[in-house]
Amino acid sequence: DVVMTQSPLSLPVTLGQPASISCRSTQSLVHSDGNTYLSWFQQRPGQSPRRLVYQVSNRDSGVPDRFSGSGSGTDFTLKISRVEAEDVGVYYCMQGTHWPPGFTFGPGTKVDIK
Amino acid sequence: EVQLLESGGGLVQPGGSLRLSCAASGFTFSDYAMGWVRQAPGKGLEWVSGISDGGGSDTYYADSVKGRFTISRDNSKNTLYVQMNSLRVEDTAVYYCAKRPPGGRSIDSWGQGALVTVST
C-alpha cells in the first residue's frame, strides 16, 4: 500500500513570510494515464477540509494565488508565498493514483503563527 | 453551489449500528462518484469508503471497516448512505461526506461532518 509522509508536522510561521510543506509517497504517483493524482487540502480549526490544489499544481477556484503546488513522482511541495492569519490550520496531501481501494492521506502539517 | 449535508450521527454502544445519510444538492448527484472520510478526535483524515457514479455498482472500503460498513446511494433522493454495523470504540470520529470529481481520483467538496461516538 502507498504511504504518504509529510514534513514538517508542525510549522510555526511569521505573518507575511513564506512557508513550505513537503509530501512524499512510497510509490510513484504517476498514473498509467499520464496524470499525477496528488491533492492538497486545508482544514481550518473547527471546519471541514477544503481542497486547495489537485493534480499536483492546479489551484481550485477561489484559492488565493499565494498557494502553489509542485513536484513529481514521489516528491511534492505546497508553498504559501506570504502567510496570512487565515492560513492557520492543518494541511493534508492525498494521493488518488493508486485507486482502488481508496485514497491515502498524509498525516497533516499544522501551520500556526509564531 | 454544491451542498452536502450529513445526518444520523450520535452515541451508540460498542457492537451497535448506525446509518449516516448525506443529502446532496447543487449538482447532478447521479453523475458523480462519492465517498466517506472520517476523522477521529484530534487525529488526521482517513478514507473510509467509496462508491461509483450512476447506479453505484462499484464500492470500495478501507480494511478497517470492510465487512462492517456498507455504502450505498439513492439517486432518486440525491442521498448517499453508509450503514455501520458492529461498531467499535475506534470508529468514533467525525464522518464527512465527500464528492469526487470526474474521474474520481480526488475530493472536490466536503460536507460539514457528522459525529459518531461509540462508547458504553
CSV table of C-alpha atoms in Angstrom, one decimal:
chain,number,residue,atom,x,y,z
A,1,ASP,CA,0.0,0.0,0.0
A,2,VAL,CA,1.1,3.6,-0.6
A,3,VAL,CA,2.2,5.5,2.4
A,4,MET,CA,2.2,9.3,2.5
A,5,THR,CA,4.5,11.3,4.7
A,6,GLN,CA,4.7,15.0,5.3
A,7,SER,CA,7.3,17.3,6.8
A,8,PRO,CA,7.3,19.2,9.0
A,9,LEU,CA,4.4,18.1,11.1
A,10,SER,CA,4.3,21.4,12.8
A,11,LEU,CA,5.2,24.7,11.1
A,12,PRO,CA,5.2,28.0,13.1
A,13,VAL,CA,5.4,30.8,10.6
A,14,THR,CA,5.7,34.6,10.7
A,15,LEU,CA,2.9,36.6,9.1
A,16,GLY,CA,4.0,37.8,5.7
A,17,GLN,CA,6.7,35.2,5.4
A,18,PRO,CA,6.8,32.1,3.1
A,19,ALA,CA,6.0,28.6,4.2
A,20,SER,CA,6.7,25.2,2.6
A,21,ILE,CA,5.3,21.8,3.3
A,22,SER,CA,6.8,18.6,1.8
A,23,CYS,CA,4.8,15.5,1.0
A,24,ARG,CA,6.4,12.2,-0.1
A,25,SER,CA,4.9,8.9,-1.2
A,26,THR,CA,6.4,5.4,-1.1
A,27,GLN,CA,5.4,4.8,-4.7
A,28,SER,CA,5.3,6.9,-7.8
A,29,LEU,CA,2.0,8.8,-8.1
A,30,VAL,CA,2.2,8.9,-11.9
A,31,HIS,CA,-0.9,7.1,-13.2
A,32,SER,CA,-0.9,5.0,-16.3
A,33,ASP,CA,-3.0,7.7,-18.0
A,34,GLY,CA,0.0,10.1,-17.5
A,35,ASN,CA,-1.6,12.2,-14.8
A,36,THR,CA,-0.4,12.5,-11.2
A,37,TYR,CA,-3.2,12.5,-8.7
A,38,LEU,CA,-1.9,14.4,-5.8
A,39,SER,CA,-4.1,16.8,-4.0
A,40,TRP,CA,-3.7,19.3,-1.1
A,41,PHE,CA,-6.3,20.1,1.5
A,42,GLN,CA,-6.6,22.8,4.1
A,43,GLN,CA,-8.5,22.3,7.3
A,44,ARG,CA,-9.0,25.4,9.4
A,45,PRO,CA,-9.8,25.0,13.1
A,46,GLY,CA,-13.4,23.7,13.6
A,47,GLN,CA,-14.0,23.4,9.8
A,48,SER,CA,-14.3,20.7,7.2
A,49,PRO,CA,-11.4,20.2,4.9
A,50,ARG,CA,-11.2,22.2,1.7
A,51,ARG,CA,-9.3,21.3,-1.4
A,52,LEU,CA,-6.6,23.8,-2.5
A,53,VAL,CA,-4.8,22.0,-5.2
A,54,TYR,CA,-5.4,19.0,-7.4
A,55,GLN,CA,-3.2,17.0,-9.8
A,56,VAL,CA,0.0,18.5,-8.2
A,57,SER,CA,-0.3,22.1,-9.3
A,58,ASN,CA,-3.8,23.1,-10.3
A,59,ARG,CA,-5.4,25.6,-7.9
A,60,ASP,CA,-9.1,25.2,-7.1
A,61,SER,CA,-11.4,28.1,-7.9
A,62,GLY,CA,-11.3,30.8,-5.2
A,63,VAL,CA,-8.0,29.7,-3.8
A,64,PRO,CA,-5.6,32.6,-3.3
A,65,ASP,CA,-2.6,32.6,-5.7
A,66,ARG,CA,-0.2,32.7,-2.8
A,67,PHE,CA,-0.8,28.9,-2.6
A,68,SER,CA,1.1,26.8,-5.1
A,69,GLY,CA,1.8,23.2,-5.6
A,70,SER,CA,4.7,21.5,-7.3
A,71,GLY,CA,6.5,18.2,-7.6
A,72,SER,CA,6.6,15.0,-9.5
A,73,GLY,CA,6.9,11.2,-9.0
A,74,THR,CA,7.1,10.7,-5.2
A,75,ASP,CA,8.1,14.2,-4.0
A,76,PHE,CA,5.7,17.1,-3.7
A,77,THR,CA,5.5,20.6,-2.2
A,78,LEU,CA,2.9,23.0,-1.1
A,79,LYS,CA,4.1,26.6,-0.8
A,80,ILE,CA,2.5,29.7,0.7
A,81,SER,CA,4.3,32.7,-0.6
A,82,ARG,CA,3.2,35.1,2.2
A,83,VAL,CA,1.4,33.6,5.1
A,84,GLU,CA,-1.8,35.3,6.3
A,85,ALA,CA,-3.7,34.8,9.6
A,86,GLU,CA,-6.4,33.0,7.8
A,87,ASP,CA,-3.9,30.3,6.6
A,88,VAL,CA,-3.7,28.8,10.1
A,89,GLY,CA,-4.8,25.2,10.1
A,90,VAL,CA,-3.8,21.7,9.2
A,91,TYR,CA,-2.7,20.9,5.6
A,92,TYR,CA,-3.0,17.4,4.2
A,93,CYS,CA,-1.7,15.8,1.0
A,94,MET,CA,-3.7,13.0,-0.5
A,95,GLN,CA,-2.9,10.5,-3.3
A,96,GLY,CA,-5.6,9.2,-5.7
A,97,THR,CA,-3.4,7.4,-8.2
A,98,HIS,CA,-3.5,4.0,-6.6
A,99,TRP,CA,-7.2,3.5,-6.6
A,100,PRO,CA,-8.8,1.2,-5.6
A,101,PRO,CA,-9.0,0.6,-2.8
A,102,GLY,CA,-9.0,4.2,-1.8
A,103,PHE,CA,-7.3,7.5,-1.1
A,104,THR,CA,-4.3,7.8,1.2
A,105,PHE,CA,-3.8,10.9,3.2
A,106,GLY,CA,-0.6,12.3,4.7
A,107,PRO,CA,-0.5,12.8,8.5
A,108,GLY,CA,-1.1,16.5,8.2
A,109,THR,CA,1.1,19.6,8.8
A,110,LYS,CA,-0.2,22.1,11.4
A,111,VAL,CA,0.5,25.7,10.5
A,112,ASP,CA,0.3,28.4,13.1
A,113,ILE,CA,1.6,31.9,13.7
A,114,LYS,CA,4.7,32.5,15.7
B,1,GLU,CA,-23.4,25.7,-5.1
B,2,VAL,CA,-22.6,22.2,-4.0
B,3,GLN,CA,-24.0,21.3,-0.6
B,4,LEU,CA,-23.5,18.1,1.3
B,5,LEU,CA,-25.5,17.7,4.5
B,6,GLU,CA,-24.8,14.7,6.7
B,7,SER,CA,-27.2,13.4,9.3
B,8,GLY,CA,-27.7,10.4,11.5
B,9,GLY,CA,-24.7,10.7,13.9
B,10,GLY,CA,-24.9,10.1,17.6
B,11,LEU,CA,-23.9,7.9,20.5
B,12,VAL,CA,-24.0,4.2,20.1
B,13,GLN,CA,-22.7,1.3,22.2
B,14,PRO,CA,-20.0,-1.0,21.0
B,15,GLY,CA,-21.4,-3.6,18.8
B,16,GLY,CA,-24.3,-1.4,17.8
B,17,SER,CA,-25.3,0.0,14.4
B,18,LEU,CA,-25.9,3.4,12.9
B,19,ARG,CA,-26.7,4.7,9.4
B,20,LEU,CA,-25.4,8.0,8.2
B,21,SER,CA,-27.1,9.9,5.4
B,22,CYS,CA,-25.7,12.7,3.1
B,23,ALA,CA,-28.2,14.9,1.3
B,24,ALA,CA,-26.6,16.3,-1.8
B,25,SER,CA,-27.7,19.4,-3.8
B,26,GLY,CA,-26.3,21.9,-6.3
B,27,PHE,CA,-25.2,19.2,-8.8
B,28,THR,CA,-26.4,16.2,-10.7
B,29,PHE,CA,-25.9,13.7,-7.9
B,30,SER,CA,-26.0,10.6,-10.1
B,31,ASP,CA,-23.2,11.9,-12.3
B,32,TYR,CA,-20.6,11.8,-9.5
B,33,ALA,CA,-18.7,9.2,-7.5
B,34,MET,CA,-19.0,9.8,-3.8
B,35,GLY,CA,-17.4,8.6,-0.6
B,36,TRP,CA,-16.9,8.9,3.2
B,37,VAL,CA,-13.9,10.1,5.1
B,38,ARG,CA,-13.6,10.1,8.8
B,39,GLN,CA,-11.5,12.0,11.4
B,40,ALA,CA,-11.1,10.6,14.9
B,41,PRO,CA,-10.9,13.3,17.6
B,42,GLY,CA,-7.6,15.2,17.3
B,43,LYS,CA,-6.4,13.0,14.5
B,44,GLY,CA,-5.9,13.1,10.8
B,45,LEU,CA,-8.1,12.2,7.8
B,46,GLU,CA,-8.9,8.5,7.0
B,47,TRP,CA,-10.6,7.3,3.8
B,48,VAL,CA,-13.5,5.0,4.7
B,49,SER,CA,-15.5,4.0,1.6
B,50,GLY,CA,-16.3,5.0,-1.9
B,51,ILE,CA,-19.0,4.3,-4.5
B,52,SER,CA,-19.1,4.8,-8.2
B,53,ASP,CA,-21.4,7.2,-10.1
B,54,GLY,CA,-24.6,6.1,-11.7
B,55,GLY,CA,-26.0,3.0,-10.1
B,56,GLY,CA,-23.1,2.7,-7.7
B,57,SER,CA,-22.2,-0.8,-8.9
B,58,ASP,CA,-18.6,-0.4,-7.6
B,59,THR,CA,-17.9,0.1,-3.9
B,60,TYR,CA,-14.7,0.2,-2.0
B,61,TYR,CA,-13.8,0.0,1.6
B,62,ALA,CA,-10.8,0.7,3.9
B,63,ASP,CA,-9.6,-2.5,5.5
B,64,SER,CA,-10.5,-1.1,8.9
B,65,VAL,CA,-14.3,-1.1,8.0
B,66,LYS,CA,-14.5,-3.9,5.4
B,67,GLY,CA,-17.3,-6.4,6.3
B,68,ARG,CA,-18.9,-4.0,8.8
B,69,PHE,CA,-19.8,-0.9,6.8
B,70,THR,CA,-21.9,-0.7,3.6
B,71,ILE,CA,-22.0,2.3,1.3
B,72,SER,CA,-25.0,2.9,-0.9
B,73,ARG,CA,-26.7,5.7,-2.9
B,74,ASP,CA,-30.3,6.6,-3.8
B,75,ASN,CA,-30.1,8.8,-6.9
B,76,SER,CA,-33.9,9.5,-6.7
B,77,LYS,CA,-33.3,11.1,-3.3
B,78,ASN,CA,-29.9,12.6,-4.1
B,79,THR,CA,-28.7,10.9,-1.0
B,80,LEU,CA,-25.6,8.9,0.0
B,81,TYR,CA,-25.6,6.4,2.9
B,82,VAL,CA,-23.3,4.4,5.0
B,83,GLN,CA,-24.6,1.6,7.1
B,84,MET,CA,-22.3,1.0,10.0
B,85,ASN,CA,-22.6,-2.3,11.9
B,86,SER,CA,-20.6,-3.9,14.7
B,87,LEU,CA,-19.3,-0.5,15.7
B,88,ARG,CA,-16.1,-0.3,17.8
B,89,VAL,CA,-14.8,2.3,20.1
B,90,GLU,CA,-12.1,3.1,17.5
B,91,ASP,CA,-14.9,4.0,14.9
B,92,THR,CA,-15.5,7.2,17.0
B,93,ALA,CA,-15.0,10.1,14.6
B,94,VAL,CA,-16.5,12.8,12.6
B,95,TYR,CA,-17.7,11.3,9.3
B,96,TYR,CA,-17.5,13.5,6.2
B,97,CYS,CA,-19.4,13.0,3.0
B,98,ALA,CA,-17.2,13.6,0.0
B,99,LYS,CA,-17.9,14.4,-3.6
B,100,ARG,CA,-15.4,13.1,-6.1
B,101,PRO,CA,-14.8,15.0,-9.4
B,102,PRO,CA,-15.0,13.4,-12.9
B,103,GLY,CA,-12.5,10.5,-12.9
B,104,GLY,CA,-13.0,10.1,-9.2
B,105,ARG,CA,-9.3,10.5,-8.2
B,106,SER,CA,-9.7,13.4,-5.7
B,107,ILE,CA,-12.3,15.0,-3.5
B,108,ASP,CA,-13.6,18.4,-4.6
B,109,SER,CA,-16.4,19.0,-2.0
B,110,TRP,CA,-16.9,18.0,1.6
B,111,GLY,CA,-19.9,18.0,4.0
B,112,GLN,CA,-19.8,19.6,7.4
B,113,GLY,CA,-19.5,16.2,9.1
B,114,ALA,CA,-21.5,14.0,11.5
B,115,LEU,CA,-20.1,12.9,14.8
B,116,VAL,CA,-20.3,9.3,15.7
B,117,THR,CA,-19.4,8.3,19.2
B,118,VAL,CA,-19.0,4.6,20.1
B,119,SER,CA,-19.0,4.3,23.9
B,120,THR,CA,-20.5,2.5,26.8
